[in-house]
Coordinates of N, CA and C in Angstrom, one line a residue:
X1 N 70.0 110.7 -137.0 CA 70.1 111.7 -136.0 C 69.0 111.3 -134.9
X2 N 69.3 111.6 -133.7 CA 68.4 111.3 -132.6 C 67.2 112.3 -132.7
X3 N 66.0 111.7 -132.5 CA 64.8 112.6 -132.6 C 64.8 113.6 -131.4
X4 N 65.3 113.3 -130.3 CA 65.3 114.2 -129.1 C 66.3 115.4 -129.4
X5 N 67.4 115.0 -130.0 CA 68.4 116.0 -130.3 C 67.9 116.9 -131.4
X6 N 67.1 116.3 -132.3 CA 66.6 117.1 -133.4 C 65.5 118.1 -132.9
X7 N 64.7 117.7 -132.0 CA 63.7 118.6 -131.4 C 64.3 119.7 -130.6
X8 N 65.4 119.4 -129.9 CA 66.1 120.4 -129.1 C 66.7 121.4 -130.0
X9 N 67.3 120.9 -131.1 CA 67.9 121.9 -132.1 C 66.8 122.7 -132.8
X10 N 65.7 122.1 -133.1 CA 64.6 122.8 -133.7 C 64.0 123.9 -132.8
X11 N 64.0 123.7 -131.5 CA 63.6 124.7 -130.6 C 64.5 125.9 -130.5
X12 N 65.8 125.7 -130.7 CA 66.7 126.8 -130.7 C 66.7 127.6 -131.9
X13 N 66.1 127.2 -133.0 CA 66.0 128.0 -134.2 C 65.1 129.1 -134.0
X14 N 65.4 130.2 -134.5 CA 64.5 131.4 -134.5 C 64.0 131.7 -135.9
X15 N 62.9 132.5 -136.0 CA 62.4 132.9 -137.3 C 63.3 133.8 -138.0
X16 N 63.2 133.8 -139.3 CA 64.1 134.7 -140.0 C 63.7 136.1 -139.8
X17 N 64.7 137.0 -139.5 CA 64.4 138.4 -139.2 C 64.3 139.1 -140.5
X18 N 63.1 139.7 -140.8 CA 62.9 140.4 -142.1 C 63.4 141.8 -141.9
X19 N 64.0 142.4 -142.8 CA 64.4 143.8 -142.7 C 63.2 144.7 -142.7
X20 N 63.3 145.9 -142.1 CA 62.2 146.8 -142.1 C 62.1 147.4 -143.5
X21 N 60.9 147.8 -143.9 CA 60.7 148.4 -145.2 C 61.4 149.7 -145.3
X22 N 61.9 150.1 -146.5 CA 62.6 151.3 -146.7 C 61.5 152.4 -146.7
X23 N 61.7 153.4 -145.8 CA 60.7 154.5 -145.7 C 61.1 155.6 -146.7
X24 N 60.1 156.4 -147.0 CA 60.3 157.5 -148.0 C 60.8 158.7 -147.3
X25 N 60.7 158.8 -146.0 CA 61.2 159.9 -145.2 C 62.1 159.4 -144.1
X26 N 63.2 160.0 -143.9 CA 63.8 161.2 -144.5 C 64.4 160.9 -145.8
X27 N 64.4 161.9 -146.7 CA 64.9 161.7 -148.0 C 66.4 161.5 -148.1
X28 N 66.9 160.8 -149.1 CA 68.3 160.7 -149.2 C 68.9 162.0 -149.7
X29 N 70.2 162.1 -149.6 CA 70.9 163.4 -150.0 C 70.7 163.7 -151.4
X30 N 70.7 162.7 -152.3 CA 70.5 163.0 -153.7 C 69.1 163.7 -154.0
X31 N 68.1 163.3 -153.3 CA 66.8 163.9 -153.4 C 66.8 165.3 -153.0
X32 N 67.5 165.6 -151.9 CA 67.6 167.0 -151.4 C 68.3 167.9 -152.4
X33 N 69.3 167.3 -153.1 CA 70.0 168.1 -154.1 C 69.0 168.3 -155.3
X34 N 68.3 167.3 -155.7 CA 67.3 167.5 -156.8 C 66.3 168.5 -156.5
X35 N 65.8 168.5 -155.2 CA 64.8 169.5 -154.8 C 65.4 170.9 -154.8
X36 N 66.6 171.1 -154.3 CA 67.2 172.4 -154.2 C 67.5 172.9 -155.7
X37 N 68.0 172.1 -156.6 CA 68.2 172.5 -157.9 C 66.9 172.9 -158.6
X38 N 65.9 172.1 -158.4 CA 64.6 172.4 -159.0 C 64.0 173.7 -158.5
X39 N 64.1 174.0 -157.2 CA 63.7 175.3 -156.6 C 64.4 176.4 -157.2
X40 N 65.7 176.3 -157.3 CA 66.6 177.4 -157.9 C 66.2 177.6 -159.4
X41 N 66.0 176.6 -160.1 CA 65.6 176.7 -161.5 C 64.2 177.3 -161.7
X42 N 63.3 176.9 -160.8 CA 61.9 177.5 -160.8 C 62.0 179.0 -160.5
X43 N 62.7 179.3 -159.4 CA 62.9 180.7 -159.1 C 63.5 181.5 -160.2
X44 N 64.5 181.0 -160.8 CA 65.1 181.7 -161.9 C 64.1 181.9 -163.1
X45 N 63.3 180.9 -163.4 CA 62.3 181.0 -164.4 C 61.3 182.1 -164.1
X46 N 60.8 182.1 -162.9 CA 59.9 183.1 -162.4 C 60.5 184.5 -162.6
X47 N 61.7 184.7 -162.1 CA 62.4 186.0 -162.2 C 62.6 186.4 -163.6
X48 N 62.9 185.5 -164.5 CA 63.1 185.8 -165.9 C 61.8 186.2 -166.6
X49 N 60.7 185.5 -166.2 CA 59.4 185.8 -166.8 C 58.9 187.2 -166.3
X50 N 59.1 187.5 -165.1 CA 58.6 188.8 -164.5 C 59.4 189.9 -165.2
X51 N 60.7 189.7 -165.2 CA 61.6 190.7 -165.8 C 61.3 191.0 -167.3
X52 N 61.0 189.9 -168.0 CA 60.6 190.0 -169.4 C 59.3 190.7 -169.6
X53 N 58.4 190.5 -168.7 CA 57.1 191.1 -168.7 C 57.2 192.6 -168.5
X54 N 58.0 193.0 -167.5 CA 58.2 194.5 -167.3 C 59.0 195.1 -168.4
X55 N 60.0 194.4 -169.0 CA 60.8 195.0 -170.0 C 60.0 195.3 -171.3
X56 N 58.9 194.5 -171.5 CA 58.1 194.6 -172.7 C 56.8 195.3 -172.5
X57 N 56.6 195.8 -171.3 CA 55.3 196.5 -171.1 C 55.1 197.7 -171.9
X58 N 56.2 198.4 -172.3 CA 56.0 199.6 -173.1 C 55.5 199.2 -174.5
X59 N 55.8 198.0 -175.0 CA 55.3 197.6 -176.3 C 53.8 197.5 -176.2
X60 N 53.3 196.9 -175.2 CA 51.8 196.8 -175.0 C 51.1 198.1 -175.0
X61 N 51.7 199.1 -174.3 CA 51.2 200.4 -174.2 C 51.2 201.1 -175.6
X62 N 52.3 200.9 -176.3 CA 52.5 201.5 -177.6 C 51.5 200.9 -178.6
X63 N 51.3 199.6 -178.6 CA 50.3 199.0 -179.4 C 48.9 199.5 -179.1
X64 N 48.6 199.7 -177.9 CA 47.3 200.2 -177.5 C 47.1 201.7 -178.0
X65 N 48.2 202.5 -178.0 CA 48.1 203.8 -178.5 C 47.9 203.8 -180.0
X66 N 48.6 202.9 -180.7 CA 48.4 202.8 -182.1 C 46.9 202.4 -182.4
X67 N 46.4 201.5 -181.6 CA 45.0 201.0 -181.9 C 44.0 202.2 -181.6
X68 N 44.3 203.0 -180.6 CA 43.4 204.2 -180.4 C 43.5 205.2 -181.6
X69 N 44.8 205.4 -182.1 CA 45.0 206.3 -183.2 C 44.3 205.8 -184.4
X70 N 44.4 204.5 -184.8 CA 43.7 204.0 -186.0 C 42.2 204.1 -185.8
X71 N 41.7 203.8 -184.6 CA 40.3 203.9 -184.4 C 39.8 205.3 -184.6
X72 N 40.5 206.3 -184.0 CA 40.2 207.7 -184.2 C 40.2 208.1 -185.7
X73 N 41.2 207.6 -186.4 CA 41.2 207.8 -187.9 C 40.1 207.2 -188.6
X74 N 39.6 206.0 -188.2 CA 38.5 205.4 -188.9 C 37.2 206.2 -188.6
X75 N 37.1 206.7 -187.4 CA 35.9 207.5 -187.0 C 35.9 208.8 -187.8
X76 N 37.0 209.6 -187.8 CA 37.1 210.8 -188.6 C 38.4 210.7 -189.4
X77 N 38.3 210.4 -190.7 CA 39.5 210.2 -191.4 C 40.4 211.5 -191.6
X78 N 41.2 211.7 -190.7 CA 42.2 212.8 -190.8 C 43.6 212.2 -190.7
X79 N 44.2 212.0 -191.8 CA 45.5 211.4 -191.8 C 46.6 212.2 -191.0
X80 N 46.5 213.5 -191.0 CA 47.5 214.3 -190.3 C 47.5 214.0 -188.8
X81 N 46.2 213.8 -188.2 CA 46.1 213.5 -186.8 C 46.7 212.1 -186.5
X82 N 46.5 211.1 -187.4 CA 47.0 209.8 -187.2 C 48.6 209.9 -187.2
X83 N 49.1 210.6 -188.2 CA 50.6 210.7 -188.3 C 51.2 211.4 -187.1
X84 N 50.5 212.4 -186.5 CA 51.0 213.1 -185.3 C 51.0 212.1 -184.1
X85 N 49.9 211.4 -184.0 CA 49.8 210.4 -182.9 C 50.8 209.3 -183.0
X86 N 51.0 208.8 -184.2 CA 51.9 207.7 -184.4 C 53.3 208.1 -184.1
X87 N 53.7 209.3 -184.6 CA 55.0 209.9 -184.3 C 55.2 210.1 -182.8
X88 N 54.2 210.6 -182.1 CA 54.4 210.7 -180.7 C 54.6 209.4 -180.0
X89 N 53.8 208.4 -180.4 CA 53.9 207.1 -179.8 C 55.3 206.5 -180.1
X90 N 55.8 206.6 -181.3 CA 57.2 206.1 -181.6 C 58.2 206.8 -180.8
X91 N 58.1 208.1 -180.6 CA 59.0 208.8 -179.8 C 59.0 208.4 -178.3
X92 N 57.8 208.1 -177.8 CA 57.6 207.6 -176.5 C 58.3 206.2 -176.3
X93 N 58.2 205.4 -177.3 CA 58.9 204.1 -177.3 C 60.4 204.4 -177.1
X94 N 61.0 205.3 -177.8 CA 62.4 205.5 -177.7 C 62.7 206.1 -176.3
X95 N 61.9 207.0 -175.8 CA 62.1 207.5 -174.4 C 62.0 206.4 -173.4
X96 N 61.1 205.5 -173.5 CA 61.0 204.3 -172.6 C 62.2 203.4 -172.7
X97 N 62.9 203.4 -173.9 CA 64.1 202.6 -174.1 C 65.3 203.3 -173.6
X98 N 65.1 204.6 -173.1 CA 66.3 205.3 -172.6 C 67.0 206.0 -173.8
X99 N 66.4 206.1 -174.9 CA 67.1 206.7 -176.1 C 66.4 208.1 -176.4
X100 N 66.6 209.0 -175.4 CA 66.0 210.4 -175.6 C 66.6 211.1 -176.7
X101 N 67.9 210.8 -177.0 CA 68.5 211.6 -178.1 C 67.9 211.2 -179.5
X102 N 67.5 209.9 -179.7 CA 66.8 209.6 -180.9 C 65.4 210.1 -180.9
X103 N 64.7 210.1 -179.8 CA 63.3 210.7 -179.7 C 63.3 212.2 -180.0
X104 N 64.4 212.9 -179.8 CA 64.4 214.3 -180.1 C 64.7 214.6 -181.5
X105 N 65.1 213.6 -182.3 CA 65.5 213.8 -183.7 C 64.2 214.0 -184.6
X106 N 64.4 214.4 -185.8 CA 63.4 214.5 -186.8 C 64.1 214.4 -188.2
X107 N 63.2 214.1 -189.2 CA 63.8 214.0 -190.5 C 64.6 212.7 -190.7
X108 N 65.7 212.9 -191.5 CA 66.5 211.7 -191.8 C 67.1 211.0 -190.5
X109 N 67.5 211.8 -189.5 CA 68.1 211.2 -188.3 C 67.0 210.4 -187.6
X110 N 65.8 210.9 -187.6 CA 64.7 210.1 -186.9 C 64.5 208.8 -187.6
X111 N 64.5 208.8 -188.9 CA 64.3 207.5 -189.7 C 65.5 206.6 -189.5
X112 N 66.7 207.2 -189.4 CA 67.9 206.4 -189.2 C 67.8 205.7 -187.8
X113 N 67.3 206.4 -186.8 CA 67.1 205.8 -185.5 C 66.1 204.7 -185.5
X114 N 65.0 204.9 -186.3 CA 64.0 203.8 -186.4 C 64.5 202.6 -187.2
X115 N 65.2 202.8 -188.3 CA 65.7 201.7 -189.1 C 66.8 201.0 -188.4
X116 N 67.6 201.6 -187.5 CA 68.7 201.0 -186.8 C 68.1 199.9 -185.8
X117 N 66.9 200.1 -185.3 CA 66.3 199.1 -184.4 C 65.4 198.1 -185.1
X118 N 65.1 198.4 -186.4 CA 64.0 197.6 -187.1 C 64.6 196.2 -187.5
X119 N 63.8 195.2 -187.3 CA 64.1 193.8 -187.8 C 63.6 193.7 -189.2
X120 N 62.6 194.4 -189.5 CA 62.0 194.5 -190.9 C 62.2 195.9 -191.4
X121 N 62.7 196.0 -192.6 CA 62.9 197.4 -193.1 C 61.6 198.1 -193.4
X122 N 61.6 199.4 -193.1 CA 60.4 200.2 -193.3 C 60.3 200.6 -194.8
X123 N 59.1 200.6 -195.4 CA 58.9 200.9 -196.8 C 59.2 202.4 -197.0
X124 N 59.4 202.7 -198.3 CA 59.7 204.1 -198.7 C 58.5 205.0 -198.3
X125 N 57.2 204.5 -198.5 CA 56.1 205.3 -198.2 C 56.0 205.6 -196.7
X126 N 56.4 204.6 -195.9 CA 56.4 204.9 -194.4 C 57.4 205.9 -194.1
X127 N 58.6 205.8 -194.7 CA 59.6 206.8 -194.4 C 59.2 208.2 -194.8
X128 N 58.6 208.3 -196.0 CA 58.1 209.6 -196.4 C 57.0 210.1 -195.5
X129 N 56.1 209.2 -195.0 CA 55.0 209.6 -194.2 C 55.5 210.2 -192.8
X130 N 56.6 209.5 -192.3 CA 57.1 210.0 -191.0 C 58.0 211.2 -191.1
X131 N 58.6 211.4 -192.3 CA 59.5 212.6 -192.4 C 58.9 213.8 -193.0
X132 N 58.2 213.7 -194.1 CA 57.7 214.9 -194.8 C 56.2 215.0 -194.8
X133 N 55.5 213.9 -195.0 CA 54.0 214.0 -195.1 C 53.3 214.4 -193.8
X134 N 53.9 214.2 -192.7 CA 53.3 214.5 -191.4 C 53.2 216.0 -191.2
X135 N 54.0 216.8 -191.9 CA 54.0 218.3 -191.8 C 53.1 218.9 -192.8
X136 N 52.5 218.2 -193.7 CA 51.6 218.8 -194.7 C 50.2 218.8 -194.2
X137 N 49.4 219.8 -194.6 CA 48.0 220.0 -194.1 C 47.1 218.8 -194.5
X138 N 47.2 218.3 -195.7 CA 46.4 217.2 -196.1 C 47.4 216.1 -196.7
X139 N 48.0 215.3 -195.9 CA 48.9 214.3 -196.4 C 48.3 213.2 -197.2
X140 N 49.0 212.7 -198.2 CA 48.5 211.6 -199.0 C 49.2 210.4 -198.5
X141 N 48.6 209.7 -197.6 CA 49.2 208.5 -197.0 C 48.2 207.4 -196.9
X142 N 48.7 206.2 -197.2 CA 47.9 204.9 -197.0 C 48.0 204.6 -195.5
X143 N 47.0 205.0 -194.7 CA 47.1 204.9 -193.3 C 47.0 203.4 -192.8
X144 N 46.2 202.6 -193.5 CA 46.1 201.2 -193.1 C 47.5 200.5 -193.2
X145 N 48.2 200.8 -194.3 CA 49.5 200.1 -194.6 C 50.5 200.7 -193.5
X146 N 50.5 202.0 -193.3 CA 51.4 202.6 -192.4 C 51.1 202.1 -191.0
X147 N 49.9 201.9 -190.6 CA 49.5 201.3 -189.3 C 50.1 199.9 -189.2
X148 N 49.9 199.1 -190.2 CA 50.4 197.7 -190.1 C 51.9 197.7 -190.0
X149 N 52.6 198.6 -190.7 CA 54.1 198.6 -190.6 C 54.6 199.1 -189.2
X150 N 53.9 200.1 -188.7 CA 54.3 200.6 -187.4 C 54.0 199.7 -186.3
X151 N 52.9 199.0 -186.3 CA 52.6 198.0 -185.3 C 53.6 196.8 -185.4
X152 N 54.0 196.4 -186.6 CA 55.0 195.4 -186.8 C 56.3 195.8 -186.2
X153 N 56.7 197.1 -186.5 CA 57.9 197.6 -185.9 C 57.9 197.6 -184.4
X154 N 56.8 198.0 -183.8 CA 56.8 198.0 -182.3 C 56.9 196.6 -181.8
X155 N 56.2 195.6 -182.5 CA 56.2 194.2 -182.0 C 57.6 193.6 -182.1
X156 N 58.4 194.0 -183.2 CA 59.6 193.2 -183.5 C 60.9 194.0 -183.4
X157 N 60.8 195.3 -183.0 CA 62.1 196.0 -183.0 C 63.0 195.4 -181.9
X158 N 64.3 195.7 -182.0 CA 65.2 195.3 -181.0 C 65.2 196.3 -179.9
X159 N 65.0 195.8 -178.7 CA 65.0 196.7 -177.5 C 66.4 197.1 -177.1
X160 N 66.4 197.9 -176.1 CA 67.7 198.4 -175.5 C 68.3 197.4 -174.6
X161 N 69.6 197.3 -174.6 CA 70.3 196.4 -173.7 C 70.3 196.8 -172.2
X162 N 70.1 198.1 -172.0 CA 70.2 198.6 -170.6 C 68.8 198.8 -170.0
X163 N 67.7 198.4 -170.6 CA 66.4 198.5 -170.0 C 66.2 197.3 -169.1

């Protein structure tokens, strides 16, 4: 090949055009979908957590009331006072669940309402304490055991579907 022709052809050659680098913005459609789904899931999680917190707030209040009652019993051991306070607290739990009819019950119907919601069965001594012993002037009740069972009941009972 002729050197002059070769130099003419070499002058006509251009450098290779490199493509521009792929930029991170604007995002592709798939990323927008991922962001939207993530935001929806995050919002749903926040909504569920807040709703769960408000639905179980009565449990925290009831446990605080039981703690105050047991502390008062430890200061001045009067089992009848503890039984009255614990019965009031349990009835308030049912009122907060929207079960005023169960909260108004007493005796066997009251225990039936308690056991219907219980995940763990109540012992016979607890049943007797809540039905008959609470009306006696000097009840013979194991308050510590009763307190443990009632706090377990508040922590683990099945709540209402409509709260």
